[in-house]
Amino acid sequence: MNTRTTATRTLSRYLLRPQISVLPQSQHQSRAKRYSSAVAGARLNGSVEYDTTPILHHTSRSTLSNPELPQDVRKGRTKRINLYTAVNEALRHALQTDERVLVFGEDIQFGGVFRCTMNLAADFGTERVFNTPLSEQGLVGFAIGAASEGMRPVAEIQFADYVFPAFDQLVNEAAKYRYRSGSTGYNCGGLVIRMPMGVVGHGALYHSQSPEALFTHIPGLRVIIPRSPVQAKGLLLSAIRSNDPVLFMEPKVLYRAAVEQVPVDAYHLPLDKAEILKTGKDITIISYGTPLYTCSAAIAAAEKDFGCSVELIDLRTIYPWDRETILESVNKTGRAIVVHESMTNAGVGAEVAATIQEKVFLRLEAPVKRVAGWATHTGLVYEKLIVPDVTRVYDAIKQTIDY
Amino acid sequence: MSIRHSGRRLRAATLWSPPACLHHSAQTSKVTVDWPRSCRAVASTPTAEKVLFPGALNSEFTDSLEFLRPGANKAIPTYRVLNQYGEVLDKEIGVDTSDEEALALYRNMVCLSIMDLLMFEAQRQGRLSFYMVSAGEEGISIGSASALSPTDVVFCQYRESGVYLQRGFTLADFMNQLFANTQDCGLGRNMPVHYGSSALHIHTISSTLATQLPHTAGAAYALKLQNLHNPATPPRVAVCYFGEGAASEGDFHAALNIAATRQVPALFICRNNGYAISTPTSDQYRGDGIASRGAGYGIATLRVDGNDIFAVRRATKEARRLALADGGKPVLIEMMAYRVGHHSTSDDSFAYRQRVEVEDWKRRDNPITRLRKWLEGRDLWDEDKEKELRGRTRKEVLAAFERAEKLKKPSIRNAFVDVYEELTQEQRMHVEELRDLLRRYPKEYDMDQYEGGVGALDELLAEGQQAKNIPT
């Protein structure tokens, strides 16, 4: 008995010992990412550093130089926050300024499993910020009904992987409400459905999916994916203000990892514009969400190695998307790569690549390349091999330039 | 839904509140489970007589092993005011409907049945693409609608034309929708019978079954909050109609559960007419109809004879009062009927049920004849009045029918607008492509049937251009 207790103690001490990361460059990743940490000696993979990446605004000056921000916000202050806090601030502002705004979903009331709704129930009351029963079709249907009678519900699906029970409500009801109601004017435009999406290192089959392409095939829905705290706050506020139903997908791996200087004041970012993150003249990379960080790291390595100049574009609004900005860029560079996490076949890349082929055919000097998830599921220990990594994007740049 | 994250620390424990929200904390919950103010306070003592598991607080221990067997209980009774001979059963309360009201209800029921008959024929002649009749269920829709406030928000399935008629949808409105002409407020986008009217507070029908149930819960919650923000406005309920087949959908479960946990002022009215297309109720469920499910969700429930319009009215009135009492709560009413007509014009119901069964029902009991018997018993109606009403209504329906049939189809701009609040860049490209195609192949398309022809697309594009040039 005594020896067994000692053994248990030893075991628990061992298990509780902090896991020290072998690689200093991958310290931004959560300690739990044991399944997919970078290989010792890897030059490309594992070099995405949120602390120094040019994708994020590390200084107040850099944040406020954004011409998309209104003048008064650009004269204001910023503070360093992560993505879930940015979402929380947007929700807080919306609840404060519009009494029609409701925030609900599974486990919302105590702050949400990703802390996005922290303190909202306490500050705005449980009649406006509340838990729903565990039923996605129920809570989305409820949101549509509330929106159809003039409220502006912001409902949360706990993970994008669990949006499918509500697929009927989103496709047949939310998307078609205004259209089928004709001149009666009924619509559910005040609706926003938030959902954490994308891989997280160890989410396996049902905590990793990126279902955005399924919703880009549905007229009537807007699909938005922010890449950073500044974007999340501005785009979510625009989504709540928009009179069209919006699916707002938040890359969950960025909730804590992506930290940047965010304006303290509220501001709105456009729901129909892509953003050029980095200008270049030889090749255009189009992506959105988490893979932008992968692309940025790959671009840094590729530009150094091949002496090329790469333009990086964040699609931001996945549907309806900004064709003009993308086509203008590819018209200039003549080469394009589309990068996303979800499977290649019928993914967002298919639409972007086909449009590029259709509109700037004569300017293309290489086939449009798609770097996306392989045609399989996200098995737990295989994530790193399935989702595009820095090496794959780096290699795609090489191949496209060498073509 | 998450397995991984469910174990995270719960810090904001004080945020738990009882499901009866909205500061009506003084009220006592009428549902069987008496939820405590704070779930944290739940704890069982070693000598407790009750279980005190948080999931079922009022459950007492028992040492006899007995399964709850649904078949052992008597079926939920069916409430009625009139018997099938039109005689009032409860002499004390009697019928609380005035004579004029009863006559108006009767006229509307007859009007609906005549419109159904004529439109069914019109579809058979190929003049309409589709139709669905309400035969046997006129009492449910017209009776319940007459007991609601005109501003109550309604969500229908599709066999509730009587609700529209009772609330003031005109014969012209019906016909314009059926023909999808320029006057159709659905702008020619929906199949026939998918009516909608914001003036009458009835949301447009969609074909997807039961999706309107959670909408009703959400809309009722919106009405509840709006009334809280603005107590001067009269309180409203949201009303949802659905068939017993639709109640098998997941949305039924989702809606009743969320309506109960959120305590919304909603009326769920089930039309149990015995069939979902060809599926008899024995293949639809094995419990005691839909009404038996209400208690499981903690919802006040009643079963009503749908062929008795006075019972329907009284039940709806009382349900509405209940729904608005104590800050709001949902109510379920199962209205029993028999679907006398085919499911739709695309269905021949004699493929799955005996013709004699239908004939029996037509003879045995019917909401229209039952009310007529009552009216005749009070000398309010006779054969001459019947003849006059039927002849006149027939003429009115046919006149509206002919007017609607002659009107053009709506402008083809309506194929594109209203998908989003504004036309998207992609849609503009598609409008241009379609316009050019129609110009290049004019003989392939009959554009004259649409109001404004191809020119409507030019106007649509010009409008967008104008909007674009407006300096912001």
JSON list of N, CA and C in Angstrom, two decimals, chain B residues 261-308:
[
{"chain": "B", "resi": 261, "resn": "THR", "atom": "N", "xyz": [-36.75, 26.34, -22.10]},
{"chain": "B", "resi": 261, "resn": "THR", "atom": "CA", "xyz": [-35.65, 26.83, -21.26]},
{"chain": "B", "resi": 261, "resn": "THR", "atom": "C", "xyz": [-35.58, 28.35, -21.26]},
{"chain": "B", "resi": 262, "resn": "ARG", "atom": "N", "xyz": [-35.97, 28.97, -22.37]},
{"chain": "B", "resi": 262, "resn": "ARG", "atom": "CA", "xyz": [-35.95, 30.44, -22.45]},
{"chain": "B", "resi": 262, "resn": "ARG", "atom": "C", "xyz": [-37.26, 31.07, -22.00]},
{"chain": "B", "resi": 263, "resn": "GLN", "atom": "N", "xyz": [-38.29, 30.23, -21.76]},
{"chain": "B", "resi": 263, "resn": "GLN", "atom": "CA", "xyz": [-39.60, 30.72, -21.31]},
{"chain": "B", "resi": 263, "resn": "GLN", "atom": "C", "xyz": [-40.13, 31.82, -22.24]},
{"chain": "B", "resi": 264, "resn": "VAL", "atom": "N", "xyz": [-40.40, 31.41, -23.48]},
{"chain": "B", "resi": 264, "resn": "VAL", "atom": "CA", "xyz": [-40.86, 32.38, -24.47]},
{"chain": "B", "resi": 264, "resn": "VAL", "atom": "C", "xyz": [-42.38, 32.30, -24.64]},
{"chain": "B", "resi": 265, "resn": "PRO", "atom": "N", "xyz": [-43.03, 33.42, -24.92]},
{"chain": "B", "resi": 265, "resn": "PRO", "atom": "CA", "xyz": [-44.49, 33.39, -25.14]},
{"chain": "B", "resi": 265, "resn": "PRO", "atom": "C", "xyz": [-44.81, 32.87, -26.55]},
{"chain": "B", "resi": 266, "resn": "ALA", "atom": "N", "xyz": [-44.83, 31.55, -26.69]},
{"chain": "B", "resi": 266, "resn": "ALA", "atom": "CA", "xyz": [-45.08, 30.96, -28.01]},
{"chain": "B", "resi": 266, "resn": "ALA", "atom": "C", "xyz": [-46.18, 29.93, -27.94]},
{"chain": "B", "resi": 267, "resn": "LEU", "atom": "N", "xyz": [-46.99, 29.86, -29.01]},
{"chain": "B", "resi": 267, "resn": "LEU", "atom": "CA", "xyz": [-48.03, 28.84, -29.13]},
{"chain": "B", "resi": 267, "resn": "LEU", "atom": "C", "xyz": [-47.61, 27.88, -30.23]},
{"chain": "B", "resi": 268, "resn": "PHE", "atom": "N", "xyz": [-47.45, 26.63, -29.88]},
{"chain": "B", "resi": 268, "resn": "PHE", "atom": "CA", "xyz": [-47.15, 25.62, -30.89]},
{"chain": "B", "resi": 268, "resn": "PHE", "atom": "C", "xyz": [-48.43, 24.86, -31.18]},
{"chain": "B", "resi": 269, "resn": "ILE", "atom": "N", "xyz": [-48.96, 25.03, -32.39]},
{"chain": "B", "resi": 269, "resn": "ILE", "atom": "CA", "xyz": [-50.23, 24.40, -32.74]},
{"chain": "B", "resi": 269, "resn": "ILE", "atom": "C", "xyz": [-49.98, 23.28, -33.74]},
{"chain": "B", "resi": 270, "resn": "CYS", "atom": "N", "xyz": [-50.19, 22.06, -33.30]},
{"chain": "B", "resi": 270, "resn": "CYS", "atom": "CA", "xyz": [-49.98, 20.91, -34.17]},
{"chain": "B", "resi": 270, "resn": "CYS", "atom": "C", "xyz": [-51.30, 20.50, -34.79]},
{"chain": "B", "resi": 271, "resn": "ARG", "atom": "N", "xyz": [-51.29, 20.35, -36.11]},
{"chain": "B", "resi": 271, "resn": "ARG", "atom": "CA", "xyz": [-52.46, 19.81, -36.81]},
{"chain": "B", "resi": 271, "resn": "ARG", "atom": "C", "xyz": [-52.22, 18.32, -37.00]},
{"chain": "B", "resi": 272, "resn": "ASN", "atom": "N", "xyz": [-52.84, 17.51, -36.16]},
{"chain": "B", "resi": 272, "resn": "ASN", "atom": "CA", "xyz": [-52.66, 16.06, -36.31]},
{"chain": "B", "resi": 272, "resn": "ASN", "atom": "C", "xyz": [-53.79, 15.53, -37.16]},
{"chain": "B", "resi": 273, "resn": "ASN", "atom": "N", "xyz": [-53.51, 15.33, -38.47]},
{"chain": "B", "resi": 273, "resn": "ASN", "atom": "CA", "xyz": [-54.57, 14.93, -39.40]},
{"chain": "B", "resi": 273, "resn": "ASN", "atom": "C", "xyz": [-54.42, 13.48, -39.85]},
{"chain": "B", "resi": 274, "resn": "GLY", "atom": "N", "xyz": [-53.59, 12.72, -39.16]},
{"chain": "B", "resi": 274, "resn": "GLY", "atom": "CA", "xyz": [-53.53, 11.28, -39.42]},
{"chain": "B", "resi": 274, "resn": "GLY", "atom": "C", "xyz": [-52.52, 10.83, -40.46]},
{"chain": "B", "resi": 275, "resn": "TYR", "atom": "N", "xyz": [-52.11, 11.73, -41.34]},
{"chain": "B", "resi": 275, "resn": "TYR", "atom": "CA", "xyz": [-51.18, 11.34, -42.39]},
{"chain": "B", "resi": 275, "resn": "TYR", "atom": "C", "xyz": [-50.10, 12.39, -42.63]},
{"chain": "B", "resi": 276, "resn": "ALA", "atom": "N", "xyz": [-48.88, 11.91, -42.96]},
{"chain": "B", "resi": 276, "resn": "ALA", "atom": "CA", "xyz": [-47.85, 12.77, -43.53]},
{"chain": "B", "resi": 276, "resn": "ALA", "atom": "C", "xyz": [-47.60, 12.22, -44.92]},
{"chain": "B", "resi": 277, "resn": "ILE", "atom": "N", "xyz": [-48.16, 12.87, -45.93]},
{"chain": "B", "resi": 277, "resn": "ILE", "atom": "CA", "xyz": [-48.29, 12.31, -47.28]},
{"chain": "B", "resi": 277, "resn": "ILE", "atom": "C", "xyz": [-48.92, 10.92, -47.16]},
{"chain": "B", "resi": 278, "resn": "SER", "atom": "N", "xyz": [-48.14, 9.84, -47.33]},
{"chain": "B", "resi": 278, "resn": "SER", "atom": "CA", "xyz": [-48.73, 8.50, -47.27]},
{"chain": "B", "resi": 278, "resn": "SER", "atom": "C", "xyz": [-48.52, 7.83, -45.93]},
{"chain": "B", "resi": 279, "resn": "THR", "atom": "N", "xyz": [-47.69, 8.44, -45.07]},
{"chain": "B", "resi": 279, "resn": "THR", "atom": "CA", "xyz": [-47.31, 7.77, -43.82]},
{"chain": "B", "resi": 279, "resn": "THR", "atom": "C", "xyz": [-48.38, 7.95, -42.75]},
{"chain": "B", "resi": 280, "resn": "PRO", "atom": "N", "xyz": [-49.01, 6.85, -42.32]},
{"chain": "B", "resi": 280, "resn": "PRO", "atom": "CA", "xyz": [-50.00, 6.97, -41.24]},
{"chain": "B", "resi": 280, "resn": "PRO", "atom": "C", "xyz": [-49.29, 7.22, -39.91]},
{"chain": "B", "resi": 281, "resn": "THR", "atom": "N", "xyz": [-50.02, 7.73, -38.93]},
{"chain": "B", "resi": 281, "resn": "THR", "atom": "CA", "xyz": [-49.39, 8.09, -37.66]},
{"chain": "B", "resi": 281, "resn": "THR", "atom": "C", "xyz": [-48.74, 6.88, -36.98]},
{"chain": "B", "resi": 282, "resn": "SER", "atom": "N", "xyz": [-49.23, 5.66, -37.27]},
{"chain": "B", "resi": 282, "resn": "SER", "atom": "CA", "xyz": [-48.63, 4.48, -36.64]},
{"chain": "B", "resi": 282, "resn": "SER", "atom": "C", "xyz": [-47.18, 4.29, -37.10]},
{"chain": "B", "resi": 283, "resn": "ASP", "atom": "N", "xyz": [-46.84, 4.83, -38.27]},
{"chain": "B", "resi": 283, "resn": "ASP", "atom": "CA", "xyz": [-45.45, 4.79, -38.72]},
{"chain": "B", "resi": 283, "resn": "ASP", "atom": "C", "xyz": [-44.70, 6.07, -38.35]},
{"chain": "B", "resi": 284, "resn": "GLN", "atom": "N", "xyz": [-45.44, 7.02, -37.80]},
{"chain": "B", "resi": 284, "resn": "GLN", "atom": "CA", "xyz": [-44.83, 8.31, -37.48]},
{"chain": "B", "resi": 284, "resn": "GLN", "atom": "C", "xyz": [-44.34, 8.34, -36.03]},
{"chain": "B", "resi": 285, "resn": "TYR", "atom": "N", "xyz": [-45.13, 7.75, -35.12]},
{"chain": "B", "resi": 285, "resn": "TYR", "atom": "CA", "xyz": [-44.76, 7.76, -33.69]},
{"chain": "B", "resi": 285, "resn": "TYR", "atom": "C", "xyz": [-45.48, 6.64, -32.99]},
{"chain": "B", "resi": 286, "resn": "ARG", "atom": "N", "xyz": [-45.03, 6.30, -31.78]},
{"chain": "B", "resi": 286, "resn": "ARG", "atom": "CA", "xyz": [-45.69, 5.27, -31.00]},
{"chain": "B", "resi": 286, "resn": "ARG", "atom": "C", "xyz": [-46.17, 5.78, -29.65]},
{"chain": "B", "resi": 287, "resn": "GLY", "atom": "N", "xyz": [-45.93, 7.05, -29.37]},
{"chain": "B", "resi": 287, "resn": "GLY", "atom": "CA", "xyz": [-46.43, 7.64, -28.11]},
{"chain": "B", "resi": 287, "resn": "GLY", "atom": "C", "xyz": [-47.87, 8.05, -28.29]},
{"chain": "B", "resi": 288, "resn": "ASP", "atom": "N", "xyz": [-48.41, 8.77, -27.30]},
{"chain": "B", "resi": 288, "resn": "ASP", "atom": "CA", "xyz": [-49.77, 9.26, -27.38]},
{"chain": "B", "resi": 288, "resn": "ASP", "atom": "C", "xyz": [-49.77, 10.58, -28.14]},
{"chain": "B", "resi": 289, "resn": "GLY", "atom": "N", "xyz": [-49.66, 10.46, -29.46]},
{"chain": "B", "resi": 289, "resn": "GLY", "atom": "CA", "xyz": [-49.70, 11.65, -30.32]},
{"chain": "B", "resi": 289, "resn": "GLY", "atom": "C", "xyz": [-48.58, 12.63, -30.02]},
{"chain": "B", "resi": 290, "resn": "ILE", "atom": "N", "xyz": [-48.82, 13.86, -30.36]},
{"chain": "B", "resi": 290, "resn": "ILE", "atom": "CA", "xyz": [-47.82, 14.91, -30.14]},
{"chain": "B", "resi": 290, "resn": "ILE", "atom": "C", "xyz": [-47.99, 15.50, -28.75]},
{"chain": "B", "resi": 291, "resn": "ALA", "atom": "N", "xyz": [-49.25, 15.55, -28.28]},
{"chain": "B", "resi": 291, "resn": "ALA", "atom": "CA", "xyz": [-49.54, 16.20, -27.00]},
{"chain": "B", "resi": 291, "resn": "ALA", "atom": "C", "xyz": [-48.76, 15.57, -25.86]},
{"chain": "B", "resi": 292, "resn": "SER", "atom": "N", "xyz": [-48.57, 14.25, -25.92]},
{"chain": "B", "resi": 292, "resn": "SER", "atom": "CA", "xyz": [-47.89, 13.57, -24.80]},
{"chain": "B", "resi": 292, "resn": "SER", "atom": "C", "xyz": [-46.45, 14.02, -24.66]},
{"chain": "B", "resi": 293, "resn": "ARG", "atom": "N", "xyz": [-45.90, 14.62, -25.69]},
{"chain": "B", "resi": 293, "resn": "ARG", "atom": "CA", "xyz": [-44.50, 15.05, -25.61]},
{"chain": "B", "resi": 293, "resn": "ARG", "atom": "C", "xyz": [-44.35, 16.38, -24.85]},
{"chain": "B", "resi": 294, "resn": "GLY", "atom": "N", "xyz": [-45.40, 17.14, -24.81]},
{"chain": "B", "resi": 294, "resn": "GLY", "atom": "CA", "xyz": [-45.30, 18.47, -24.20]},
{"chain": "B", "resi": 294, "resn": "GLY", "atom": "C", "xyz": [-44.76, 18.44, -22.78]},
{"chain": "B", "resi": 295, "resn": "ALA", "atom": "N", "xyz": [-45.32, 17.53, -21.97]},
{"chain": "B", "resi": 295, "resn": "ALA", "atom": "CA", "xyz": [-44.93, 17.45, -20.56]},
{"chain": "B", "resi": 295, "resn": "ALA", "atom": "C", "xyz": [-43.44, 17.15, -20.44]},
{"chain": "B", "resi": 296, "resn": "GLY", "atom": "N", "xyz": [-42.91, 16.34, -21.34]},
{"chain": "B", "resi": 296, "resn": "GLY", "atom": "CA", "xyz": [-41.49, 16.00, -21.32]},
{"chain": "B", "resi": 296, "resn": "GLY", "atom": "C", "xyz": [-40.60, 17.23, -21.43]},
{"chain": "B", "resi": 297, "resn": "TYR", "atom": "N", "xyz": [-41.10, 18.25, -22.10]},
{"chain": "B", "resi": 297, "resn": "TYR", "atom": "CA", "xyz": [-40.33, 19.50, -22.23]},
{"chain": "B", "resi": 297, "resn": "TYR", "atom": "C", "xyz": [-40.71, 20.51, -21.15]},
{"chain": "B", "resi": 298, "resn": "GLY", "atom": "N", "xyz": [-41.65, 20.15, -20.30]},
{"chain": "B", "resi": 298, "resn": "GLY", "atom": "CA", "xyz": [-42.10, 21.10, -19.29]},
{"chain": "B", "resi": 298, "resn": "GLY", "atom": "C", "xyz": [-43.00, 22.16, -19.87]},
{"chain": "B", "resi": 299, "resn": "ILE", "atom": "N", "xyz": [-43.82, 21.75, -20.85]},
{"chain": "B", "resi": 299, "resn": "ILE", "atom": "CA", "xyz": [-44.68, 22.73, -21.55]},
{"chain": "B", "resi": 299, "resn": "ILE", "atom": "C", "xyz": [-46.15, 22.37, -21.31]},
{"chain": "B", "resi": 300, "resn": "ALA", "atom": "N", "xyz": [-46.95, 23.39, -20.98]},
{"chain": "B", "resi": 300, "resn": "ALA", "atom": "CA", "xyz": [-48.39, 23.19, -20.80]},
{"chain": "B", "resi": 300, "resn": "ALA", "atom": "C", "xyz": [-48.99, 22.74, -22.12]},
{"chain": "B", "resi": 301, "resn": "THR", "atom": "N", "xyz": [-49.83, 21.70, -22.07]},
{"chain": "B", "resi": 301, "resn": "THR", "atom": "CA", "xyz": [-50.29, 21.06, -23.31]},
{"chain": "B", "resi": 301, "resn": "THR", "atom": "C", "xyz": [-51.78, 20.75, -23.26]},
{"chain": "B", "resi": 302, "resn": "LEU", "atom": "N", "xyz": [-52.43, 20.79, -24.42]},
{"chain": "B", "resi": 302, "resn": "LEU", "atom": "CA", "xyz": [-53.85, 20.46, -24.52]},
{"chain": "B", "resi": 302, "resn": "LEU", "atom": "C", "xyz": [-54.10, 19.76, -25.86]},
{"chain": "B", "resi": 303, "resn": "ARG", "atom": "N", "xyz": [-55.04, 18.79, -25.83]},
{"chain": "B", "resi": 303, "resn": "ARG", "atom": "CA", "xyz": [-55.48, 18.16, -27.09]},
{"chain": "B", "resi": 303, "resn": "ARG", "atom": "C", "xyz": [-56.90, 18.60, -27.35]},
{"chain": "B", "resi": 304, "resn": "VAL", "atom": "N", "xyz": [-57.15, 19.00, -28.60]},
{"chain": "B", "resi": 304, "resn": "VAL", "atom": "CA", "xyz": [-58.44, 19.63, -28.93]},
{"chain": "B", "resi": 304, "resn": "VAL", "atom": "C", "xyz": [-59.04, 18.95, -30.15]},
{"chain": "B", "resi": 305, "resn": "ASP", "atom": "N", "xyz": [-60.36, 18.89, -30.18]},
{"chain": "B", "resi": 305, "resn": "ASP", "atom": "CA", "xyz": [-61.08, 18.40, -31.35]},
{"chain": "B", "resi": 305, "resn": "ASP", "atom": "C", "xyz": [-61.03, 19.49, -32.43]},
{"chain": "B", "resi": 306, "resn": "GLY", "atom": "N", "xyz": [-60.26, 19.24, -33.45]},
{"chain": "B", "resi": 306, "resn": "GLY", "atom": "CA", "xyz": [-60.04, 20.25, -34.50]},
{"chain": "B", "resi": 306, "resn": "GLY", "atom": "C", "xyz": [-61.26, 20.45, -35.39]},
{"chain": "B", "resi": 307, "resn": "ASN", "atom": "N", "xyz": [-62.25, 19.54, -35.29]},
{"chain": "B", "resi": 307, "resn": "ASN", "atom": "CA", "xyz": [-63.46, 19.71, -36.09]},
{"chain": "B", "resi": 307, "resn": "ASN", "atom": "C", "xyz": [-64.48, 20.60, -35.38]},
{"chain": "B", "resi": 308, "resn": "ASP", "atom": "N", "xyz": [-64.12, 21.00, -34.16]},
{"chain": "B", "resi": 308, "resn": "ASP", "atom": "CA", "xyz": [-65.02, 21.83, -33.35]},
{"chain": "B", "resi": 308, "resn": "ASP", "atom": "C", "xyz": [-64.40, 23.23, -33.24]}
]
